[in-house]
CSV table of C-alpha atoms in Angstrom, one decimal:
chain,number,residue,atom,x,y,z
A,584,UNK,CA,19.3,12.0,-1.0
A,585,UNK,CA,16.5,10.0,-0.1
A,586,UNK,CA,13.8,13.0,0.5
A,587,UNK,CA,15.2,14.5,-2.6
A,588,UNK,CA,14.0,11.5,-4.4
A,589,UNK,CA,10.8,11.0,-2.8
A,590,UNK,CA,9.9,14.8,-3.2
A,591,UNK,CA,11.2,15.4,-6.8
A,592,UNK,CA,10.4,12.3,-8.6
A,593,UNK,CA,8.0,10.3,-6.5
A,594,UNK,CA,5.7,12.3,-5.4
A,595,UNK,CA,5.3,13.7,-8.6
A,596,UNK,CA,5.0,10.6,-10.3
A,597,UNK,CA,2.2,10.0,-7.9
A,598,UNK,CA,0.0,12.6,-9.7
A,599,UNK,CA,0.4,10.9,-13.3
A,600,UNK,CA,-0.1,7.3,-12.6
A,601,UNK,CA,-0.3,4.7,-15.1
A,602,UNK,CA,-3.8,3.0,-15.2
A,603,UNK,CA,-2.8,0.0,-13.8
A,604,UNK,CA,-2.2,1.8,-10.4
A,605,UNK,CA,-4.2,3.9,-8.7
A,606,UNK,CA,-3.6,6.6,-5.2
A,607,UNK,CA,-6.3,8.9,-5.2
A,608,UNK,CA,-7.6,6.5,-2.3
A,609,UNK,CA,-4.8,6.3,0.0
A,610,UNK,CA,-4.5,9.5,2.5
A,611,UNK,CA,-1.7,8.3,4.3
A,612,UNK,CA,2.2,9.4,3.5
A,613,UNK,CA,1.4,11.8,0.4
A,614,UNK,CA,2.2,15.6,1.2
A,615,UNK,CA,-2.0,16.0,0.7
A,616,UNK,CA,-2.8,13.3,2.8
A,617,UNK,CA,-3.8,13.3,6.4
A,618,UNK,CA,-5.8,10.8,9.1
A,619,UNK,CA,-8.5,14.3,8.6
A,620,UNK,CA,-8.3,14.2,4.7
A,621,UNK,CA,-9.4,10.1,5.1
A,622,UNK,CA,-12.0,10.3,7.5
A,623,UNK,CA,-13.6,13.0,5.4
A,624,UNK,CA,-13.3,11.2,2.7
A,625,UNK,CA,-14.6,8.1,3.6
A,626,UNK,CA,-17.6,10.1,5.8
A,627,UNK,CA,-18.6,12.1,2.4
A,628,UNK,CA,-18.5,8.5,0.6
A,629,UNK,CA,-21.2,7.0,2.8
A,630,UNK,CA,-23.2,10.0,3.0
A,631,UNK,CA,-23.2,10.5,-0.4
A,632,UNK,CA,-24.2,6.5,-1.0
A,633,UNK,CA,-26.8,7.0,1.9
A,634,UNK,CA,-29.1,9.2,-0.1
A,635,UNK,CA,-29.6,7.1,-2.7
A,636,UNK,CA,-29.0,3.3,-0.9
A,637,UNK,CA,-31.3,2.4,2.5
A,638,UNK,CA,-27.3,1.3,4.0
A,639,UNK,CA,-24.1,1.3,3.1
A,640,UNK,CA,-21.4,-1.5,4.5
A,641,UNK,CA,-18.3,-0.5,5.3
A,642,UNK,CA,-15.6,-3.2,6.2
A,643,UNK,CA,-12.2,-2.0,8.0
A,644,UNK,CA,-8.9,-4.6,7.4
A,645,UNK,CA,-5.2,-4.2,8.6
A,646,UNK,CA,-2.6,-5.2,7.2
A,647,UNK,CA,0.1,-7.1,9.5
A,648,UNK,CA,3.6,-5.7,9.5
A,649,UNK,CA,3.1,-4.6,6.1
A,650,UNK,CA,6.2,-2.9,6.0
A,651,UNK,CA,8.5,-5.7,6.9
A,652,UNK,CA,6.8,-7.9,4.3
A,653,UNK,CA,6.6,-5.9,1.0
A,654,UNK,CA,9.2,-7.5,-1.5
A,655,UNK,CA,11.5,-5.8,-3.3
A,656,UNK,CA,11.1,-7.4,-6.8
A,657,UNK,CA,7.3,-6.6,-6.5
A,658,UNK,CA,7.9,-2.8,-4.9
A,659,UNK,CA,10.3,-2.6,-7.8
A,660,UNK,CA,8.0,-3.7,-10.6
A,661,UNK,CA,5.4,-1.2,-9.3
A,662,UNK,CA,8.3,1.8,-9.2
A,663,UNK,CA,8.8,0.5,-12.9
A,664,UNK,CA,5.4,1.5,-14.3
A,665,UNK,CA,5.8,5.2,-12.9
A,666,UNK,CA,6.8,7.8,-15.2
A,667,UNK,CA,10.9,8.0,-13.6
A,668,UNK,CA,13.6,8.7,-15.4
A,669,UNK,CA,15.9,5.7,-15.7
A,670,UNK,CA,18.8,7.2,-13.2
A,671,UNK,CA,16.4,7.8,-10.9
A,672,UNK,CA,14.5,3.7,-11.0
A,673,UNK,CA,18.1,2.5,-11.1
A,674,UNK,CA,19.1,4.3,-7.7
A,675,UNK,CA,15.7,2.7,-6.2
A,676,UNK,CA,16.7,-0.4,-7.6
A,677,UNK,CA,20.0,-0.1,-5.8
A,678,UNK,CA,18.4,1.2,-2.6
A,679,UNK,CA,16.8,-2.0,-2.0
A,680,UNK,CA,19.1,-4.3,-3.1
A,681,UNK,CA,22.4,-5.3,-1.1
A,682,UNK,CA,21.0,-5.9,2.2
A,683,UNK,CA,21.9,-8.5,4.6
A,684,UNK,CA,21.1,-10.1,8.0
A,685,UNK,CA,22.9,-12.3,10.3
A,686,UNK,CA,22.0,-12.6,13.9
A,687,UNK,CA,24.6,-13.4,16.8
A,688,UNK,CA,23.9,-15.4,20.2
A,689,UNK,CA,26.1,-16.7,22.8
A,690,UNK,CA,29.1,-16.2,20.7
A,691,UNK,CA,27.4,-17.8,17.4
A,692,UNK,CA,26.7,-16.0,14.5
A,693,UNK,CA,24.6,-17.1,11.8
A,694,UNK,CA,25.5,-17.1,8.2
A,695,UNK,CA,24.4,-14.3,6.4
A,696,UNK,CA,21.1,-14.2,4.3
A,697,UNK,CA,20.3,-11.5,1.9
A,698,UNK,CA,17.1,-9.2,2.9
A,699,UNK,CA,14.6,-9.0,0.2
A,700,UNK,CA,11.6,-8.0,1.8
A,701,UNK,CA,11.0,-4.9,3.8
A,702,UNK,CA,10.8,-1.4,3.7
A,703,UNK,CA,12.5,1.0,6.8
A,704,UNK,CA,10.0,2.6,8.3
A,705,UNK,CA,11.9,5.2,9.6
A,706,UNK,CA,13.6,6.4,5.9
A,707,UNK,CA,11.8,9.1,3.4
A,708,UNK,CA,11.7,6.3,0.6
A,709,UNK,CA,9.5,3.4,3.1
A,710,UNK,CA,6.2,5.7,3.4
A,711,UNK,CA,6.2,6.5,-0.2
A,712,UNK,CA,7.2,2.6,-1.0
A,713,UNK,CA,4.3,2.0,0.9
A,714,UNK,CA,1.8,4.2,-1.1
A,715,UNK,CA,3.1,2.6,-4.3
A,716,UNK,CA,3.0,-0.5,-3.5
A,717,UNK,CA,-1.1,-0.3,-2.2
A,718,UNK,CA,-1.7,1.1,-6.0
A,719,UNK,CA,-3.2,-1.9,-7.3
A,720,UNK,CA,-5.6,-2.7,-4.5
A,721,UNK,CA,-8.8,-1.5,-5.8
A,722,UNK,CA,-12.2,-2.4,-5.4
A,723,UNK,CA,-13.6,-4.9,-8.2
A,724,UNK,CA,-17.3,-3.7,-8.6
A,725,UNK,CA,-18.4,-0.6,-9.7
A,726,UNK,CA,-19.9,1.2,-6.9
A,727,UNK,CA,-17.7,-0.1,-4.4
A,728,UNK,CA,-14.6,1.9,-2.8
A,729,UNK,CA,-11.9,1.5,-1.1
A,730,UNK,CA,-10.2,4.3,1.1
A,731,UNK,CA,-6.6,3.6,2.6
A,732,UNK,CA,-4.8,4.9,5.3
A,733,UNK,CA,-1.4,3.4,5.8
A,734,UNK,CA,-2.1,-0.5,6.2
A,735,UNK,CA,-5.4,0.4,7.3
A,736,UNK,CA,-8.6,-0.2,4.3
A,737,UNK,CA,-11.9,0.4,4.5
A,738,UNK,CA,-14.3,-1.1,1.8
A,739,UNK,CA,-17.1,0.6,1.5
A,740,UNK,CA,-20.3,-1.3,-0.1
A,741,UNK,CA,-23.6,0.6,-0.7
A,742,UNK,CA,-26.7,-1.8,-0.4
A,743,UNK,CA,-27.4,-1.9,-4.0
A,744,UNK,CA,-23.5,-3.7,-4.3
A,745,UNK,CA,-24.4,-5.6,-1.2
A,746,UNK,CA,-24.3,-9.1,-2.8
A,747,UNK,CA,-20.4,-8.2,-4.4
A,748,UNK,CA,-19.0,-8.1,-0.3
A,749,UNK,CA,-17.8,-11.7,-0.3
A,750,UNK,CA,-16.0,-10.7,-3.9
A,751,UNK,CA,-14.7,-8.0,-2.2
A,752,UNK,CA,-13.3,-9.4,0.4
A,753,UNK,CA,-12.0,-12.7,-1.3
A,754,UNK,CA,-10.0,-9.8,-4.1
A,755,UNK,CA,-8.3,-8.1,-1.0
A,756,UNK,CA,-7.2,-11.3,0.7
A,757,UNK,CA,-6.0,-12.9,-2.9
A,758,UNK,CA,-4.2,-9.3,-3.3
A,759,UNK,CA,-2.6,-9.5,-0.1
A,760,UNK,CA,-1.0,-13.1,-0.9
A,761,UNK,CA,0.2,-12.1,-3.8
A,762,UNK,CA,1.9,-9.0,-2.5
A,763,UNK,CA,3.3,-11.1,0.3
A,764,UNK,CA,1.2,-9.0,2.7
A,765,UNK,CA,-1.2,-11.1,5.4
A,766,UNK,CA,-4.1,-9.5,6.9
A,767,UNK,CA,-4.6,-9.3,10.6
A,768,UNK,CA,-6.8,-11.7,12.3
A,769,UNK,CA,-10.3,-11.5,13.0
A,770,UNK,CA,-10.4,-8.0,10.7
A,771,UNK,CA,-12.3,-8.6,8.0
A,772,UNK,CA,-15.4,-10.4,8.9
């Protein structure tokens, strides 16, 4: 059922978005995405900014355990703004909701706590979660780009937008709180 949703309704929805979100830039977990599709993308990007800038910056960040930290009630407002037909957002909705953990040790077993964060990395609906969830995260300044790979993002800066790093960097980290996501050490500097 799952790849049924992902490739019927998700995927497609993924062509249409609504403005507020955005996928062109993310090359990871879309049937036209690939590691080769990014790195020719982001290659062709800094070419292209080379000919008309003397250097172009481009910052890599990672994302740390991104998929055990995306929240449901923010995956599910994103899922919300795609163009699904209501049976279709409800069976998401239902999907991620339900879930519980408990954890047993030397004969004790903790009380149970409901999950409500985390996508499974291993199902047809977490990749795509993924993808839709990194919709928002866009670069701020005209000029600037970003181009995503999983939880990997590269920002790419051409000199002329070289004063607008610091923004840059400042929106991905403030986007990253607010999505519940942390960034990984030491990998945006």
């Amino acid at each position: 059922m799952e790849r049924i949703v992902v490739r019927q309704y998700i995927y497609p929805a993924l062509l249409s978005p609504p403005p507020t979100l955005n996928f062109s830039d993310q090359f990871a977990f879309r049937p036209t995405g690939s590691t080769t599709a990014a790195i020719i993308t982001l290659l062709d990007t800094v070419i292209d900014l080379l000919s008309a800038n003397p250097y172009v910056i481009v910052v890599s960040s990672d994302f740390s355990k991104a998929f055990d930290t995306i929240r449901h009630s923010t995956l599910l407002h994103k899922l919300s703004q795609l163009d699904l037909p209501d049976h279709v957002y409800n069976w998401l909705a239902n999907y991620f909701s339900g879930h519980s953990h408990c954890t047993s040790f030397r004969g004790h077993i903790s009380s149970l706590l409901n999950i409500t964060a985390s996508i499974i990395l291993g199902s047809a609906i977490g990749p795509a979660s993924y993808v839709i969830n990194t919709g928002d995260l866009i670069a701020i300044t005209p000029g600037n780009s970003l181009c995503k790979f999983a939880d990997d993002t590269y920002l790419i800066v051409p000199a002329v937008n070289q004063t607008s790093r610091l923004l840059e960097l400042n929106h991905i980290q403030s986007w990253a709180e607010e999505n519940h996501l942390k960034l990984q050490s030491g990998q945006i500097c």
